C-alpha positions as a Markdown table, in Angstrom:
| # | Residue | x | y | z |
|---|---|---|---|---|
| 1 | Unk | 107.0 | 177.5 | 272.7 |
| 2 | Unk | 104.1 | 175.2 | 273.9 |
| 3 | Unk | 101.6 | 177.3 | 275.9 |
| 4 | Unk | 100.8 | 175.5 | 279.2 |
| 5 | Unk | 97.9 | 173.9 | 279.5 |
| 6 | Unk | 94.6 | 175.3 | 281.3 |
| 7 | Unk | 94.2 | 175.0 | 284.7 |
| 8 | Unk | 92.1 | 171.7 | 285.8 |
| 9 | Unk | 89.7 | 170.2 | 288.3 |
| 10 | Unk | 91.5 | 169.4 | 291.7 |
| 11 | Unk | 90.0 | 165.9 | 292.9 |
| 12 | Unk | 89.6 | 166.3 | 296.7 |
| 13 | Unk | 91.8 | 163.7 | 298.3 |
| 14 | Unk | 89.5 | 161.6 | 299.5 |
| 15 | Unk | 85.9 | 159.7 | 297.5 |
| 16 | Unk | 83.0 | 161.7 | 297.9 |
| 17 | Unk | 80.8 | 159.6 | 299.8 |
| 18 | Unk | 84.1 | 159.4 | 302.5 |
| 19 | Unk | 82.9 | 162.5 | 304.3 |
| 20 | Unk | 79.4 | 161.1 | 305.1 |
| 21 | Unk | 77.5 | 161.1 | 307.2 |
| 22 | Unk | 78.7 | 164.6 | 308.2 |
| 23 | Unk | 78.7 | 165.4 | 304.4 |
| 24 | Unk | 76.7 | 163.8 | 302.2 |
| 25 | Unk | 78.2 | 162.3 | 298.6 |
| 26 | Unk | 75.2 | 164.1 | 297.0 |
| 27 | Unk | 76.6 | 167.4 | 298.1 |
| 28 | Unk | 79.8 | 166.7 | 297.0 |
| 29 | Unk | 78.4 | 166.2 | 293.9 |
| 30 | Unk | 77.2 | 169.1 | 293.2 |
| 31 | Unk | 79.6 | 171.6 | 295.0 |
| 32 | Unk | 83.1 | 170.0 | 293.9 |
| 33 | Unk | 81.8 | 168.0 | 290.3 |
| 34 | Unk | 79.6 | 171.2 | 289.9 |
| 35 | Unk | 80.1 | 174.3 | 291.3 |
| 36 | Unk | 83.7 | 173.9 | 291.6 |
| 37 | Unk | 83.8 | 172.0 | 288.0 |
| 38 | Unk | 81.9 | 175.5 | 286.8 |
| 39 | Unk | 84.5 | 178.0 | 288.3 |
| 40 | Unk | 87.6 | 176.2 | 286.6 |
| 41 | Unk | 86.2 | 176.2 | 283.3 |
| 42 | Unk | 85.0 | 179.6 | 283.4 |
| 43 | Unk | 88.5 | 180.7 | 284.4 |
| 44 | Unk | 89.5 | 179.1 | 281.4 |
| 45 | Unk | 87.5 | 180.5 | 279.4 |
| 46 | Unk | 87.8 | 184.1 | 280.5 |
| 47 | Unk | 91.9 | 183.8 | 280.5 |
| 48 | Unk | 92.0 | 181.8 | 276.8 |
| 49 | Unk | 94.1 | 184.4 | 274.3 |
| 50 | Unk | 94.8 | 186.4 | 277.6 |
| 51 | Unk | 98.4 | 187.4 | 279.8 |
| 52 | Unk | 96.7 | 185.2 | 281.9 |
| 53 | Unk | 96.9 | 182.1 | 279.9 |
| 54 | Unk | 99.5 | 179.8 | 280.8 |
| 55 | Unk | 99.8 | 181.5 | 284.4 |
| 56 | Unk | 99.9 | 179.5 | 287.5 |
| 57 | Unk | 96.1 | 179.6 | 289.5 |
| 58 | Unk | 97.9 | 181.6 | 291.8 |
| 59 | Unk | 99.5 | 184.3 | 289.6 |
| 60 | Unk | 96.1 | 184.5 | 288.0 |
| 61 | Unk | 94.3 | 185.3 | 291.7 |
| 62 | Unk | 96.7 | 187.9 | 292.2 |
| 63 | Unk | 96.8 | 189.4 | 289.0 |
| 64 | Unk | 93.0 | 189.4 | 288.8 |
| 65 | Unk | 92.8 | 191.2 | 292.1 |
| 66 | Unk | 94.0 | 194.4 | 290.0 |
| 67 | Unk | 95.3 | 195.7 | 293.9 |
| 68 | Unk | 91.4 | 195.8 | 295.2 |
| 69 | Unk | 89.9 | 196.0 | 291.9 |
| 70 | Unk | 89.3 | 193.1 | 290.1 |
| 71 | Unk | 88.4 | 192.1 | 287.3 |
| 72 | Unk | 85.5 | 189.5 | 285.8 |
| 73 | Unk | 88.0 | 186.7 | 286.3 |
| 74 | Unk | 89.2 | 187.0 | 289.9 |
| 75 | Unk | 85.9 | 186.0 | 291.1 |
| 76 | Unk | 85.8 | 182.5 | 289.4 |
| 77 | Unk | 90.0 | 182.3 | 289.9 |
| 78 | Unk | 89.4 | 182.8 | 293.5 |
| 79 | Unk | 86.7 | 180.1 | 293.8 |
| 80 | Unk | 88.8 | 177.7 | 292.2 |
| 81 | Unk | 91.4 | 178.1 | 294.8 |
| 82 | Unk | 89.5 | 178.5 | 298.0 |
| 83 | Unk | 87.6 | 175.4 | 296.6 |
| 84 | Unk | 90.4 | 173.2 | 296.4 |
| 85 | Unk | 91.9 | 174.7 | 300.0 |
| 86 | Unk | 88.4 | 173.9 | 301.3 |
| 87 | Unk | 88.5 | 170.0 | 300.1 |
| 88 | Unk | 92.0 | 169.9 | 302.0 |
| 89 | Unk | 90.6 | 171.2 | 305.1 |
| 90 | Unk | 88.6 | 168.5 | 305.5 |
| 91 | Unk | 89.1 | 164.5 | 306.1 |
| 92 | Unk | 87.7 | 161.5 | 306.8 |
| 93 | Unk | 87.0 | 160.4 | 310.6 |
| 94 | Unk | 88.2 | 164.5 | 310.9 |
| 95 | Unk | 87.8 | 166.7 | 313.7 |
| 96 | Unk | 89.2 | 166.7 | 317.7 |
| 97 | Unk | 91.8 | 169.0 | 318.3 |
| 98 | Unk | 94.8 | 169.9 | 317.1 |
| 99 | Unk | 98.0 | 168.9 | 319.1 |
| 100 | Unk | 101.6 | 170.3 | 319.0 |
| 101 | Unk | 103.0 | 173.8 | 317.8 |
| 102 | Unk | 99.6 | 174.6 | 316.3 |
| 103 | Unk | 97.4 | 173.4 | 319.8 |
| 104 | Unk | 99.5 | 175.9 | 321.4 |
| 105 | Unk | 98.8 | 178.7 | 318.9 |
| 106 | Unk | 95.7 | 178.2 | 319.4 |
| 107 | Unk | 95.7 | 178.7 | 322.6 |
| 108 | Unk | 98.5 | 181.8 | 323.2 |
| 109 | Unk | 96.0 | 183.5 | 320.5 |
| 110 | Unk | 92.4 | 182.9 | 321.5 |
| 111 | Unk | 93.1 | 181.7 | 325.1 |
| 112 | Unk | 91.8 | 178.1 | 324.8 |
| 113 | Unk | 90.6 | 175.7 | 322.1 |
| 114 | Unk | 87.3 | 176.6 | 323.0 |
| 115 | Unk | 87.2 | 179.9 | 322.6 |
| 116 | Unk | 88.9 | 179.4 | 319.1 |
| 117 | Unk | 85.7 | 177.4 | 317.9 |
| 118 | Unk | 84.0 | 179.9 | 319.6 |
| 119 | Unk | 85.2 | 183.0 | 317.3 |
| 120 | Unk | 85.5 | 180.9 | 314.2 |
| 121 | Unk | 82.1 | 179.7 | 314.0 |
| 122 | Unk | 81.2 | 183.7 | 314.4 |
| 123 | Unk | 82.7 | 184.6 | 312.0 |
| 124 | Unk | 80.9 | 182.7 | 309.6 |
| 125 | Unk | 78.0 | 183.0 | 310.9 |
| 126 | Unk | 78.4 | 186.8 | 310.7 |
| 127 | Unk | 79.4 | 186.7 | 307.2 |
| 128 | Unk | 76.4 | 187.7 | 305.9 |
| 129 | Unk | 75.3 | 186.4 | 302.4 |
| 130 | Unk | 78.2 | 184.2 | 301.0 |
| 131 | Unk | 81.5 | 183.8 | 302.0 |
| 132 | Unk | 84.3 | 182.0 | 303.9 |
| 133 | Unk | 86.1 | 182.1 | 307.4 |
| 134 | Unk | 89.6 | 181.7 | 307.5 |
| 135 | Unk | 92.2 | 180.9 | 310.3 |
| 136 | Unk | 95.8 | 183.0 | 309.2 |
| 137 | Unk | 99.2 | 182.8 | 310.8 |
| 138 | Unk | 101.1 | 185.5 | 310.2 |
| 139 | Unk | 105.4 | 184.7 | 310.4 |
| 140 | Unk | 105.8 | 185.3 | 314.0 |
| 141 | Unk | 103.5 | 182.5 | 314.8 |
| 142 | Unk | 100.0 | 184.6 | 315.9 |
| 143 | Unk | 96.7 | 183.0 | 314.7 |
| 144 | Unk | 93.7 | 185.2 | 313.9 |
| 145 | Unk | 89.9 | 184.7 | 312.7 |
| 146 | Unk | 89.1 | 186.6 | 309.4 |
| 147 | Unk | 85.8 | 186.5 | 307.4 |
| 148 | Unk | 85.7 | 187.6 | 303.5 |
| 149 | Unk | 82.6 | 187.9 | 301.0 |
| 150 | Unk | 81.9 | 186.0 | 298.2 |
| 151 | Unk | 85.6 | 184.9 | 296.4 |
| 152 | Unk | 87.5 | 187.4 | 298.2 |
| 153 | Unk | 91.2 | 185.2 | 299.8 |
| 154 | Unk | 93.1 | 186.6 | 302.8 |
| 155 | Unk | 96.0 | 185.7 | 300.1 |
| 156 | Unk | 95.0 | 188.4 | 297.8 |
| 157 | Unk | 96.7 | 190.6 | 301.6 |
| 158 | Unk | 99.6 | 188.8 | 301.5 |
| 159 | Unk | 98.1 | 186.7 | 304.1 |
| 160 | Unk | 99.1 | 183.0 | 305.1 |
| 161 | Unk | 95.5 | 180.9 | 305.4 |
| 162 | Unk | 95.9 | 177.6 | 307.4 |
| 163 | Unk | 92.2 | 177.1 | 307.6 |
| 164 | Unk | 89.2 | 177.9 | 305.6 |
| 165 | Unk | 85.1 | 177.1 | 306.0 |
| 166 | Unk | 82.5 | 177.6 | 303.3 |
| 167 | Unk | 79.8 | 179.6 | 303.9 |
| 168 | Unk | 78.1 | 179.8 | 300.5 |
| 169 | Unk | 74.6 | 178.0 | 301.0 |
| 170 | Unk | 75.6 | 175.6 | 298.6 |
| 171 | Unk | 78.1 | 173.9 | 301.2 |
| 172 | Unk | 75.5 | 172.7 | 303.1 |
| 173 | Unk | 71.5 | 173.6 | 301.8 |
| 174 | Unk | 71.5 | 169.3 | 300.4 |
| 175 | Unk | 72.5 | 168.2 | 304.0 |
| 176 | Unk | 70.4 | 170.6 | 306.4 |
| 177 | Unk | 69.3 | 173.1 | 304.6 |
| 178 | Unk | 69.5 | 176.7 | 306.0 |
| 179 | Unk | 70.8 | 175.8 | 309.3 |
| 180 | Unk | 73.8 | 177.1 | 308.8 |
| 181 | Unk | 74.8 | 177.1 | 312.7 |
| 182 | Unk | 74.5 | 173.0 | 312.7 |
| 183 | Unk | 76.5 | 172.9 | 309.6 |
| 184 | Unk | 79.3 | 174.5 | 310.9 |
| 185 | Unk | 79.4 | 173.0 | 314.5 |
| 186 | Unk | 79.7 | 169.7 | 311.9 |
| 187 | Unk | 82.3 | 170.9 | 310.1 |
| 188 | Unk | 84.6 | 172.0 | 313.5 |
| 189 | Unk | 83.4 | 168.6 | 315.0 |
| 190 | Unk | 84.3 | 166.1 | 312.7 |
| 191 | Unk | 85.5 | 167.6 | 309.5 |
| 192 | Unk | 88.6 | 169.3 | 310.4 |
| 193 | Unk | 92.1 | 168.0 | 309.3 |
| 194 | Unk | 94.1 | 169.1 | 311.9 |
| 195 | Unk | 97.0 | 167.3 | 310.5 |
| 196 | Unk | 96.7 | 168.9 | 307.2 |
| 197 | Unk | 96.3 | 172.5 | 308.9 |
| 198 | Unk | 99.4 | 171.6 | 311.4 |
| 199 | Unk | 101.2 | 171.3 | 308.1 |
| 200 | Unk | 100.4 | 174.3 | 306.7 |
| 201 | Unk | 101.1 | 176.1 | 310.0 |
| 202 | Unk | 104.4 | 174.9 | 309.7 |
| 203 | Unk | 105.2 | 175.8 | 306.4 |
| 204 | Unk | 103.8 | 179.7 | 307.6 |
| 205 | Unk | 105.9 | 179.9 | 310.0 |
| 206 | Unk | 109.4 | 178.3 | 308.7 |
């Protein structure tokens, strides 16, 4: 049988200058072609001559998890994933507001669109250290906010993510330093694929 080949970089749809000025090419650079880069081939590395081998990145999050005890390779399996769910958060010319199913979601959840930027830039901004904040829909439809530390996935809960932001400093120290606060009013502002997120919604909720 041929084993199945180790998992690889994701390219983020779009070049990585294509996010400036809100995102700089530079920090792409480094968090996709290096940080990123670093978590896939450490995964590898730490799965060669495994179970794990072969798996798909998914079995290997959950797997890794070891039921809220995991194991050396979860952290770096979990990174490569929320990475590449990161990159597809985002777009070119991104931002506004959503529209459809998903505007009013948002809405029937957090009571206006406002409030929903509101309580998502708190959570990362409460997130202390490094980390991510997520938006989840759960079957029935119902949005909520959630926050996790360092690698940790709602997905690992059985969870449905439509919406993730890095908080790791590395997301954003190249563009404006510490100011964590300005980054992620950018990132709501004008990064946002709404489409992309719509999409996801959809596929939650079908």
């Amino acid at each position: 049988m041929v084993p199945r080949a180790a998992i690889t970089l994701k390219d983020p749809p779009y070049a990585l200058d294509a996010l400036e000025p809100h995102m700089s090419k530079q920090t792409l650079e480094f968090h996709w072609g290096k940080h990123h880069r670093a978590y896939v081939d450490n995964m590898n590395k730490q799965t060669a001559g495994t179970e794990l081998e072969g798996k798909s990145l998914e079995e290997v999050v959950l797997a890794s998890w070891n039921g809220g005890n995991p194991t050396p390779v979860f952290n770096n399996a979990a990174q490569v994933w929320n990475h590449t769910f990161f990159w597809e958060s985002m777009k070119p010319n991104g931002g506004g507001e959503p529209t459809g199913k998903l505007a009013d979601a948002i809405k029937s959840s957090f009571g206006s669109f406002d409030e929903f930027k509101t309580q998502f830039k708190n959570a990362g901004a409460t997130q202390f250290g490094s980390g991510w904040a997520w938006l989840v829909a759960d079957k029935s439809g119902k949005l909520s906010i959630e926050k996790t530390p360092n690698a940790v996935t709602p997905v690992v809960e059985g969870k449905t993510p439509i919406l993730t932001m890095d908080v790791w400093e590395h997301a954003y120290y190249l563009d404006v330093q510490n100011r964590r606060p300005d980054y992620m009013t950018t990132f709501v502002d004008k990064l946002i694929n709404w489409e992309e997120v719509a999409k996801r919604y959809q596929a939650a909720t079908a």
